[in-house]
PDB file of C-alpha atoms and ligand atoms in Angstrom:
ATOM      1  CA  UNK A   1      83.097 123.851 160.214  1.00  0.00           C
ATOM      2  CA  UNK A   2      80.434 125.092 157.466  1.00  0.00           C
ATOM      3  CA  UNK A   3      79.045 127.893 157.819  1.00  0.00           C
ATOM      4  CA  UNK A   4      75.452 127.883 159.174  1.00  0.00           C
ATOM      5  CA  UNK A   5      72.784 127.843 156.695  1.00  0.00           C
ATOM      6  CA  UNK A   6      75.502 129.036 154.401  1.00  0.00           C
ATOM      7  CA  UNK A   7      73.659 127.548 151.218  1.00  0.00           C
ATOM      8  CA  UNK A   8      70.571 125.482 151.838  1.00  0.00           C
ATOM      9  CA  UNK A   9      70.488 123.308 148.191  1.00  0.00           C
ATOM     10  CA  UNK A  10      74.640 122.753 148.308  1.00  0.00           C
ATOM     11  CA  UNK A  11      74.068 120.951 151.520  1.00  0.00           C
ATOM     12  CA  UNK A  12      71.299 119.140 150.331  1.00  0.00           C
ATOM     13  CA  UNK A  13      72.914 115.104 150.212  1.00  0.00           C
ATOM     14  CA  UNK A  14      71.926 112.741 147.349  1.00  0.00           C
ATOM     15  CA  UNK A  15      70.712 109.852 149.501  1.00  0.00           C
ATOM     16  CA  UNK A  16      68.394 112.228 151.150  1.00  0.00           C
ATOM     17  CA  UNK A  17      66.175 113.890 147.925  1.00  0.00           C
ATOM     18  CA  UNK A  18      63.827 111.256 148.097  1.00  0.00           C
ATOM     19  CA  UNK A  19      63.495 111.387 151.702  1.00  0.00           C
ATOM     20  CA  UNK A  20      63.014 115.274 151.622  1.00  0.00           C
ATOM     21  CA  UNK A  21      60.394 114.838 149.125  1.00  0.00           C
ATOM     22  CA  UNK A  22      58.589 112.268 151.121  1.00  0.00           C
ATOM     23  CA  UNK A  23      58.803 114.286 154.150  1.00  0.00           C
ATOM     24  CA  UNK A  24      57.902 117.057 152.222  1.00  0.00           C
ATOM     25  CA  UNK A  25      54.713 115.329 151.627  1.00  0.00           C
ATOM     26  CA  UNK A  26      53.890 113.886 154.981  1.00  0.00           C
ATOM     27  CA  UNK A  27      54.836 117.057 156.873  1.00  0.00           C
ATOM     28  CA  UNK A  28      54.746 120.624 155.395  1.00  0.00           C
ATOM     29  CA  UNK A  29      55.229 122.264 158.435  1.00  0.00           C
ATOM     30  CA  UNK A  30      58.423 120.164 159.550  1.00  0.00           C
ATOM     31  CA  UNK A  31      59.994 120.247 155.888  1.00  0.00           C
ATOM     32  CA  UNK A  32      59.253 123.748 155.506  1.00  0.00           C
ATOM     33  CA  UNK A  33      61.651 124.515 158.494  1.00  0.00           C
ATOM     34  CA  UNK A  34      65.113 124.226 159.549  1.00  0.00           C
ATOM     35  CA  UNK A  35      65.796 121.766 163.004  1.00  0.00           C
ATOM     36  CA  UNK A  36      65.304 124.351 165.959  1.00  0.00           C
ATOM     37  CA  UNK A  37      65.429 122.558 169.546  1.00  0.00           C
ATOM     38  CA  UNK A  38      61.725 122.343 170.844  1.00  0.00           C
ATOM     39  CA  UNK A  39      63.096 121.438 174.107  1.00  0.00           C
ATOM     40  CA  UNK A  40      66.149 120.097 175.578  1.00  0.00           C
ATOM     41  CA  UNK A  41      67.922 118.222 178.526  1.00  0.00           C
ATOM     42  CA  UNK A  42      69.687 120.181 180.190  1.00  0.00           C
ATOM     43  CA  UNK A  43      67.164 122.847 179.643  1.00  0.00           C
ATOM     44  CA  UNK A  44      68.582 126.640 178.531  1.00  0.00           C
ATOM     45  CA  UNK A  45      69.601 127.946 182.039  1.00  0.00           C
ATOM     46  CA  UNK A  46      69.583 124.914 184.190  1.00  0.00           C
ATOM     47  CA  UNK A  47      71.825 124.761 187.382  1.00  0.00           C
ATOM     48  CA  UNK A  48      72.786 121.416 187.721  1.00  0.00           C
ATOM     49  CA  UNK A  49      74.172 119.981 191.062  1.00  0.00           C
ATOM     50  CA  UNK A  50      76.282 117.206 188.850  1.00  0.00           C
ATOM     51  CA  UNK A  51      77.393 116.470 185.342  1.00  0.00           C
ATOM     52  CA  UNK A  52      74.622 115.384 183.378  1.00  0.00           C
ATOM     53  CA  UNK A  53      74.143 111.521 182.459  1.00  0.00           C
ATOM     54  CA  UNK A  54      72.652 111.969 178.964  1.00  0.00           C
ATOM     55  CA  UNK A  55      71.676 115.113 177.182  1.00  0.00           C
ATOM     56  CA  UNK A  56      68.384 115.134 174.732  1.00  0.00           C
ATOM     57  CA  UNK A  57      67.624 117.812 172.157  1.00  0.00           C
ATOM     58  CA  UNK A  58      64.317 117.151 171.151  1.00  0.00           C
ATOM     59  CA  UNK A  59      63.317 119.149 167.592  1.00  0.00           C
ATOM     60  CA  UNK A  60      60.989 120.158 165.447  1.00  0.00           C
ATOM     61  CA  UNK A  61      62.135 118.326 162.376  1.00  0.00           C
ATOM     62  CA  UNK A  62      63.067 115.253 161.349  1.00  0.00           C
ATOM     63  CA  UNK A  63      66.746 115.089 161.809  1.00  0.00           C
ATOM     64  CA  UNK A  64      69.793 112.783 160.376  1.00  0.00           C
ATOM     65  CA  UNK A  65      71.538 111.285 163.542  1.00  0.00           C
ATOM     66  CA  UNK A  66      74.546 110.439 161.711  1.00  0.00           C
ATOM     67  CA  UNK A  67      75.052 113.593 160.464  1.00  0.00           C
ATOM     68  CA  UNK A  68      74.482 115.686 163.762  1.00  0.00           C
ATOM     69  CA  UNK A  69      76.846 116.668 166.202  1.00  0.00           C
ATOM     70  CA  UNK A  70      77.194 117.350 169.899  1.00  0.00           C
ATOM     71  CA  UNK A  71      80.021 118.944 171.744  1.00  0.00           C
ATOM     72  CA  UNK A  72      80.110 120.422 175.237  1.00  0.00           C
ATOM     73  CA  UNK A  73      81.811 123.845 175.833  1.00  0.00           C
ATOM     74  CA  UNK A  74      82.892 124.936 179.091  1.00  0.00           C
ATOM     75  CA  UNK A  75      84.983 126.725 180.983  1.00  0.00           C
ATOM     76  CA  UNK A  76      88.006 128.097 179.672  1.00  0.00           C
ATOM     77  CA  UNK A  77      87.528 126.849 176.415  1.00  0.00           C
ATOM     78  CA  UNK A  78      86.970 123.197 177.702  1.00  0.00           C
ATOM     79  CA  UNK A  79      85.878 120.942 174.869  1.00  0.00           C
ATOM     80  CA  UNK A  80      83.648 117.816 175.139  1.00  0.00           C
ATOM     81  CA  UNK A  81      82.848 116.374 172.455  1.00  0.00           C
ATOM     82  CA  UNK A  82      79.818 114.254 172.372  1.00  0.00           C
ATOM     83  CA  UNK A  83      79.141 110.803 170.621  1.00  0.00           C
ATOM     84  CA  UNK A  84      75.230 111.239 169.713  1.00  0.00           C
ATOM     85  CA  UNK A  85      73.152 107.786 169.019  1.00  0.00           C
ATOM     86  CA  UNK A  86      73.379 106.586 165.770  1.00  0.00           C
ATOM     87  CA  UNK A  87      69.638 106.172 165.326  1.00  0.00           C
ATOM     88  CA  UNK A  88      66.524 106.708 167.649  1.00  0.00           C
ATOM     89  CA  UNK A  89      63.317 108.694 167.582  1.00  0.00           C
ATOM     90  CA  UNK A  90      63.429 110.783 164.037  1.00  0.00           C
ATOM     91  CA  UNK A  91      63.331 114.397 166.038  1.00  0.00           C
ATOM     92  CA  UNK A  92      65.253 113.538 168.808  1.00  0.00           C
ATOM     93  CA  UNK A  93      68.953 113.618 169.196  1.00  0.00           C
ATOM     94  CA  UNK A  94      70.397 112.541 172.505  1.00  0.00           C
ATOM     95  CA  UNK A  95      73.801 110.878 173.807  1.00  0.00           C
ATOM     96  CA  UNK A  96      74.903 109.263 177.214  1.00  0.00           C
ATOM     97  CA  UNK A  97      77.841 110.660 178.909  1.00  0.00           C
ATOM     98  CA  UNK A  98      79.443 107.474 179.743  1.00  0.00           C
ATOM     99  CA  UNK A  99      81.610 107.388 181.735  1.00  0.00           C
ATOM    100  CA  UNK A 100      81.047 110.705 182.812  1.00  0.00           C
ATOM    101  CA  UNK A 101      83.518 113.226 181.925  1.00  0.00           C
ATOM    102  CA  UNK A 102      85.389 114.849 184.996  1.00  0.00           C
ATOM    103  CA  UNK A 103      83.709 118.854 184.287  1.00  0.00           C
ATOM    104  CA  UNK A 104      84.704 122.020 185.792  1.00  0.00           C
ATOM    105  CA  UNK A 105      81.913 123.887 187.581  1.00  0.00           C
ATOM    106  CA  UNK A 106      81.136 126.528 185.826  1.00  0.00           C
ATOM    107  CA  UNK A 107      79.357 127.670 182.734  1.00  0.00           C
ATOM    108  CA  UNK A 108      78.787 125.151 180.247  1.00  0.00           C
ATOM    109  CA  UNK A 109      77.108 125.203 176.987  1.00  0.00           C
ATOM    110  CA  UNK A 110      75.521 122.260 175.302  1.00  0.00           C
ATOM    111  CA  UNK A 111      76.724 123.103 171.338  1.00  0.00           C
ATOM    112  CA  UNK A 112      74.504 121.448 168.911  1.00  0.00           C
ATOM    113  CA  UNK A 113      74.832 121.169 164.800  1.00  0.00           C
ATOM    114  CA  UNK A 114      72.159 118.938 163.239  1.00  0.00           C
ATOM    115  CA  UNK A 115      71.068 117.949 159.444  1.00  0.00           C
ATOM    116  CA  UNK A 116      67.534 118.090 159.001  1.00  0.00           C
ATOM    117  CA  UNK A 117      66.048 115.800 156.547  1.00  0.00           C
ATOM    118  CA  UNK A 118      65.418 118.705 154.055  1.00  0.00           C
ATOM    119  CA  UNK A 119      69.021 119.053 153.523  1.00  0.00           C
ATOM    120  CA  UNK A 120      69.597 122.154 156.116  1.00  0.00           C
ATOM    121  CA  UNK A 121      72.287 122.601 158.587  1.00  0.00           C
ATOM    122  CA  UNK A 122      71.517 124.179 162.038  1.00  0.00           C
ATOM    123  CA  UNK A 123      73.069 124.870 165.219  1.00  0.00           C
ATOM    124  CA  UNK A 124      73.099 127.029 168.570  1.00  0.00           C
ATOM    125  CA  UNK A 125      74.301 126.625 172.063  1.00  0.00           C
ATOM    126  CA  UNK A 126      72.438 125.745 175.024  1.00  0.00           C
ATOM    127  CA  UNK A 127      73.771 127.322 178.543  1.00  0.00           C
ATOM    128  CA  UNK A 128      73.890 125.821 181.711  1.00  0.00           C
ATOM    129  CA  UNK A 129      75.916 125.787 184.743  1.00  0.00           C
ATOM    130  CA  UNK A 130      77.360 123.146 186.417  1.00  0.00           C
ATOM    131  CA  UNK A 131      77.339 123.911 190.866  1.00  0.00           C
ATOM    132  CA  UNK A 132      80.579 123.702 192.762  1.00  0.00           C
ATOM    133  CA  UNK A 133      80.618 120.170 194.365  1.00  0.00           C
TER     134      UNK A 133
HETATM  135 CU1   CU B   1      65.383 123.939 156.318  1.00  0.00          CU
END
């Protein structure tokens, strides 16, 4: 995995210059900054009494779907990795968990790496805990 924000212009793609520059122009405030989750489902924190459906990150950038990654990390080192959509709204990320994965109880955390349109890489965790059934 790169490391995070290791080098802002290396990871800056050739397809996406012009797009950078035209988001650059349309919105200042979203180009000026890397992704950061505005809000999220699961929220930070949340108990939940069953295995989520669908997780949503929603951010404050534009991001590139493709290029963004989701992976569940539980208990004992449990890996789930995540298939986001492809395409949707241009600051949301989000991807159904279906079928649903069989998941511990326990704590979980939502791990999230996304490319923003201005060529930056992000990511952080988001904690939750799944309830004993
Ligand atoms: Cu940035």
């Amino acid at each position: 995995m790169p490391a995070p924000l290791a080098c802002p212009r290396r990871r800056l793609l050739p397809g996406l210059g012009a797009l950078s520059l035209l988001a650059l122009s349309l919105l200042p405030r979203a180009a000026a900054a890397h992704a950061v989750v505005v809000t999220s489902d699961p929220a930070a924190g949340a108990s939940l009494p069953a295995p989520p459906r669908q997780v949503t990150l929603r951010f404050n950038s534009r991001i590139d779907h493709v290029r963004s990654r989701l992976l569940l990390v539980g208990p004992e080192g449990a890996q789930v990795p995540l298939e986001p959509a492809p395409e949707g709204e241009p600051t949301v990320l989000e991807a159904r968990l279906d079928p649903a994965p069989a998941l511990a109880p326990g704590a979980w955390r939502l791990r999230w790496q996304v490319l923003a349109v201005d060529g930056h890489i992000t990511r952080g965790d988001i904690p939750f805990t799944l309830q004993a059934r």
